[in-house]
Short mmCIF file of C-alpha atoms in Angstrom, two decimals:
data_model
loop_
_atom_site.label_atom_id
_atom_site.label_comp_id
_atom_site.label_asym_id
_atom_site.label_seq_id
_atom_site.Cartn_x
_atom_site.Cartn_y
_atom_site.Cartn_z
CA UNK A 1 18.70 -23.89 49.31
CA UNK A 2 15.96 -25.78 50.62
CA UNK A 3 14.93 -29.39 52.41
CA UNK A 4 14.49 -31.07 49.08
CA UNK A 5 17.85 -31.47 48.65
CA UNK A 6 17.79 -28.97 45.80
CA UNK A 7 21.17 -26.35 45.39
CA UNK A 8 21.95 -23.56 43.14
CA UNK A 9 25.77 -23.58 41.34
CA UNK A 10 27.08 -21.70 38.03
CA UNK A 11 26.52 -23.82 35.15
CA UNK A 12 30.05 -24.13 34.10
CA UNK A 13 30.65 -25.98 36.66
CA UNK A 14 28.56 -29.27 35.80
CA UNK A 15 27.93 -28.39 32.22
CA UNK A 16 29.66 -31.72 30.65
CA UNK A 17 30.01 -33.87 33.76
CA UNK A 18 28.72 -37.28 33.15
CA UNK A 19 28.09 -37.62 37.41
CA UNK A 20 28.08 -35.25 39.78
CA UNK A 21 28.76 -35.06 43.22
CA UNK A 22 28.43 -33.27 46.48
CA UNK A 23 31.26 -33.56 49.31
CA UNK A 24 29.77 -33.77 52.68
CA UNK A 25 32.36 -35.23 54.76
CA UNK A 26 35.89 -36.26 54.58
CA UNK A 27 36.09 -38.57 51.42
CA UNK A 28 32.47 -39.10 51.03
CA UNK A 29 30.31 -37.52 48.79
CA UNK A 30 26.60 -37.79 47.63
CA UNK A 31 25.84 -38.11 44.08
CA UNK A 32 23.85 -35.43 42.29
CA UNK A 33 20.19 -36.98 41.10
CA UNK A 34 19.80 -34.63 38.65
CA UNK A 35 21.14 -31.67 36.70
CA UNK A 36 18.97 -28.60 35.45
CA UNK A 37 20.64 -26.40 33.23
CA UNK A 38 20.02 -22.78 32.43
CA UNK A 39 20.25 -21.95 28.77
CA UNK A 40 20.35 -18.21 29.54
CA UNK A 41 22.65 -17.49 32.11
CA UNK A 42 25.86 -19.23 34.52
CA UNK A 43 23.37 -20.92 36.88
CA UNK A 44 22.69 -24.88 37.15
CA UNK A 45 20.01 -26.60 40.12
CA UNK A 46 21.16 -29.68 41.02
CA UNK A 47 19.01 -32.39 43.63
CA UNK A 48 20.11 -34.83 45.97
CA UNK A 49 16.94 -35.34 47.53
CA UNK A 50 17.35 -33.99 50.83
CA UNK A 51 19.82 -31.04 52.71
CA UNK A 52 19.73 -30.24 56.52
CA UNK A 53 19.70 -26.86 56.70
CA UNK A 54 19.28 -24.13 53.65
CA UNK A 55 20.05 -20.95 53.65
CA UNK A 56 18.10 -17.90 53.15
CA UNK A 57 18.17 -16.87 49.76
CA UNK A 58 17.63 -12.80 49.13
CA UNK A 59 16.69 -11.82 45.42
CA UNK A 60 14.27 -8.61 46.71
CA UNK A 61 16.40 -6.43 48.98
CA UNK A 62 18.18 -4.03 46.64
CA UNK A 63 22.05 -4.19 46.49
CA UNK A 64 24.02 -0.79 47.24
CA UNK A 65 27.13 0.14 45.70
CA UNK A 66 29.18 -0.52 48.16
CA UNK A 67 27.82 -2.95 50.09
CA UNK A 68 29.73 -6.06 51.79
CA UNK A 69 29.93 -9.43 49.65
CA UNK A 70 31.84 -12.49 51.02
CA UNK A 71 31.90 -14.80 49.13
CA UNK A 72 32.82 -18.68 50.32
CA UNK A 73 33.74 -21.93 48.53
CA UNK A 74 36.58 -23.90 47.40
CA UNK A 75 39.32 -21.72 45.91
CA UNK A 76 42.32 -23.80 44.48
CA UNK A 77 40.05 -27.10 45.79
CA UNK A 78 39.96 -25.76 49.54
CA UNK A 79 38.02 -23.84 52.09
CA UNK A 80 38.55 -20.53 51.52
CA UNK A 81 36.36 -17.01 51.22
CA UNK A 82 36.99 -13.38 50.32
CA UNK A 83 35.36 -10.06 51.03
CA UNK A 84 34.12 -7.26 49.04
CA UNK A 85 32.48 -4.38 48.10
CA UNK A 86 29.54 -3.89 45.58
CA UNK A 87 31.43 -2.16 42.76
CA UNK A 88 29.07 -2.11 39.73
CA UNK A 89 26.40 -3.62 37.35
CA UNK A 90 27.89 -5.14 34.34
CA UNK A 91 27.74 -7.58 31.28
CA UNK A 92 29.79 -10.87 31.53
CA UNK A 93 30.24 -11.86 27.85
CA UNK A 94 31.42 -15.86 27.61
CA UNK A 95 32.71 -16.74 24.38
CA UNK A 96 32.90 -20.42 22.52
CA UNK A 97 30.41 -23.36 22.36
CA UNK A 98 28.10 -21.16 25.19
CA UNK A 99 28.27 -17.79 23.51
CA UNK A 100 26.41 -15.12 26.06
CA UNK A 101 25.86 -12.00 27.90
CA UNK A 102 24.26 -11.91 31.08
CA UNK A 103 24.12 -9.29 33.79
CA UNK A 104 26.09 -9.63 36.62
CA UNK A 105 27.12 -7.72 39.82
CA UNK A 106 30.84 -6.80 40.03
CA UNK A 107 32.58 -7.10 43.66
CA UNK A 108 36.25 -5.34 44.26
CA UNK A 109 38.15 -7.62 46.67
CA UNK A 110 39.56 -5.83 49.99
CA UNK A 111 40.54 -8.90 51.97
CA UNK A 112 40.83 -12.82 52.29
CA UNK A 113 41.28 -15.33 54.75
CA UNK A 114 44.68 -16.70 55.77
CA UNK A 115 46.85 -18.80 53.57
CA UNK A 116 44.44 -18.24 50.75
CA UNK A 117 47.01 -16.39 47.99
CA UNK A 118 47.11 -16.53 44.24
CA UNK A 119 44.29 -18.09 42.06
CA UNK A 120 40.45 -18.10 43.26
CA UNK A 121 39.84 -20.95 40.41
CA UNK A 122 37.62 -23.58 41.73
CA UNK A 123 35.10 -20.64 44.10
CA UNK A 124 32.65 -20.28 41.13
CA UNK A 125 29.54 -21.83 41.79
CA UNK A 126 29.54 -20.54 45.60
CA UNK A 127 27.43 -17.92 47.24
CA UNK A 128 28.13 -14.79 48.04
CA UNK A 129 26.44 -13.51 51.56
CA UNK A 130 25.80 -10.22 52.70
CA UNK A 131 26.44 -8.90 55.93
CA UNK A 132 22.89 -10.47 57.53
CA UNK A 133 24.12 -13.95 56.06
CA UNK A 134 21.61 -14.18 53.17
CA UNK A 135 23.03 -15.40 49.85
CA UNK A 136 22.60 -12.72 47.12
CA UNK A 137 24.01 -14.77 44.24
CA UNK A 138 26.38 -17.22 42.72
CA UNK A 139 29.62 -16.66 41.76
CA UNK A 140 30.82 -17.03 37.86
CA UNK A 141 33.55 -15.39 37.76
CA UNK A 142 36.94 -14.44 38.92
CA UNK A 143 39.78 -11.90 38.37
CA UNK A 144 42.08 -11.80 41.13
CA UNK A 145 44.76 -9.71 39.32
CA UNK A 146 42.48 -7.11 39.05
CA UNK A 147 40.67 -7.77 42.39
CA UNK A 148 37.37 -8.58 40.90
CA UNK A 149 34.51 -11.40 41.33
CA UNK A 150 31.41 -11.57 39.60
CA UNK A 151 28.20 -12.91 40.56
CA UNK A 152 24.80 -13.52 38.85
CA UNK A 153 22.56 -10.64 38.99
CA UNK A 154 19.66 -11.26 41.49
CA UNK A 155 16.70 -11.27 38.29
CA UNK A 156 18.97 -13.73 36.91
CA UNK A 157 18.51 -16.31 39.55
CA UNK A 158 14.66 -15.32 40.18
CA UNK A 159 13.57 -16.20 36.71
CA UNK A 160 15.77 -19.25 36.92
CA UNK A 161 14.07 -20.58 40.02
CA UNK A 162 10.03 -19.21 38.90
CA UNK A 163 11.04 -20.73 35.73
CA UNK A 164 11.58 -24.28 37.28
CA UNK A 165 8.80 -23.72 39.75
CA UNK A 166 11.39 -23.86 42.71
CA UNK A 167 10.73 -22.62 46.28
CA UNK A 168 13.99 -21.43 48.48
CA UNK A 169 13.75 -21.97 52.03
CA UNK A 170 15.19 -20.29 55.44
CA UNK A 171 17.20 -21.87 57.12
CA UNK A 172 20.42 -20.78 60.02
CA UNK A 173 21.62 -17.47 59.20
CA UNK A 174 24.79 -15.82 61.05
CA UNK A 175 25.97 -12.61 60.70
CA UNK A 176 29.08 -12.00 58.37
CA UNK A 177 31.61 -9.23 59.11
CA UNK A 178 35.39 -8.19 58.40
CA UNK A 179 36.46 -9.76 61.64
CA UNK A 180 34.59 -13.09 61.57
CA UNK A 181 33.81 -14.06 58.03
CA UNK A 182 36.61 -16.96 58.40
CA UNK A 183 34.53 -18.46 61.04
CA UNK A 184 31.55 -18.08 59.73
CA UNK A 185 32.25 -19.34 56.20
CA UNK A 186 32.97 -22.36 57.81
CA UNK A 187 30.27 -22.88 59.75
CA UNK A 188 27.92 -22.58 56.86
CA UNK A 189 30.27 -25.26 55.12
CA UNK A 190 30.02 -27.38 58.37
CA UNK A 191 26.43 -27.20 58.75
CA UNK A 192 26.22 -28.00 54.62
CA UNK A 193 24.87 -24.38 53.19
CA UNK A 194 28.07 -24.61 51.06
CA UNK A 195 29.18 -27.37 49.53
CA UNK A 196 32.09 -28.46 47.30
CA UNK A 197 31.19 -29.95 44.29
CA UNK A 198 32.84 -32.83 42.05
CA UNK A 199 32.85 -33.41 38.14
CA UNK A 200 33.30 -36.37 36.80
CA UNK A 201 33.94 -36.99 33.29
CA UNK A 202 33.90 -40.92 32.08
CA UNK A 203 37.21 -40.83 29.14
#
């Protein structure tokens, strides 16, 4: 998200870890420094200290119904991405030790990538771009039965960021587009906009 080293996930993701940390090569990763978590909605900032190249973050330009989402991560623990279409505004109501409800944007899924079938566990905490390559939000959520992912709702992740005094920065963006959103989700996991990341938890 920016040159500090400081990236955006869901909060499910690291809520619980005793380390965390970021895969940026084959085998290696880079541990987390520290972990901020949002008590009001699926988002967590986490800091390594420094990242090459962020990636523009777009909270202000309003979201269609309708409009192209693809979103990119680590699906079943590799590279992988989907595309969608802005389907609806919603409520995303989590149940158990974190009871909540948060608005979030609703995406139906039209296509994926090759090989990538079944499950999208392990994608939350990704971005989704739009068609400029911005990232409009993080994913939380996942139904691929009924063709759906959810993402945080834009407000959510301003008043995270104001909140902790955070400032996103530009960095490379590419153009995303139902022929070349493979590509492209790889480059921005090649050039370290998206990252994969690991949980550990000490028995």
């Amino acid at each position: 998200m920016n040159r500090k080293g400081q990236w955006i996930t869901a909060r499910h993701v690291v809520d619980g870890c005793d380390s965390v940390g970021l895969l940026v090569a084959p085998g290696q990763y880079v541990p987390v420094e520290s972990v901020t978590l949002d008590p009001d909605h699926d988002l967590a900032l986490i800091s390594t200290g420094r990242s090459p190249n962020p990636v523009e973050l777009d909270l202000a330009t309003p979201l269609r119904i309708g409009s192209t989402g693809y979103h990119v991560g680590y699906p079943q623990g590799r590279p992988g991405e989907v595309a969608t279409r802005l389907m609806s505004r919603s409520n995303l109501i989590t149940r158990g030790r974190l009871e909540n409800s948060e608005p979030i944007l609703a995406w139906a899924e039209f296509g994926r990538t090759r090989g990538l079938d079944g499950t999208l566990g392990g994608i939350s905490g990704g971005p989704v771009f739009d068609a400029q390559g911005r990232v409009r939000g993080v994913i939380v959520a996942e139904s691929p039965r009924r063709g759906r992912i959810y993402t945080t709702a834009p407000d959510s992740v301003e008043a995270f960021l104001t909140r902790l005094n955070v400032s996103p920065e530009n960095g490379p963006a590419e153009a995303f587009d139902e022929e070349t959103y493979g590509p492209r989700s790889d480059n921005a996991r090649r050039l370290l906009q998206v990252v994969k990341v690991a949980c550990k938890v000490t028995p």
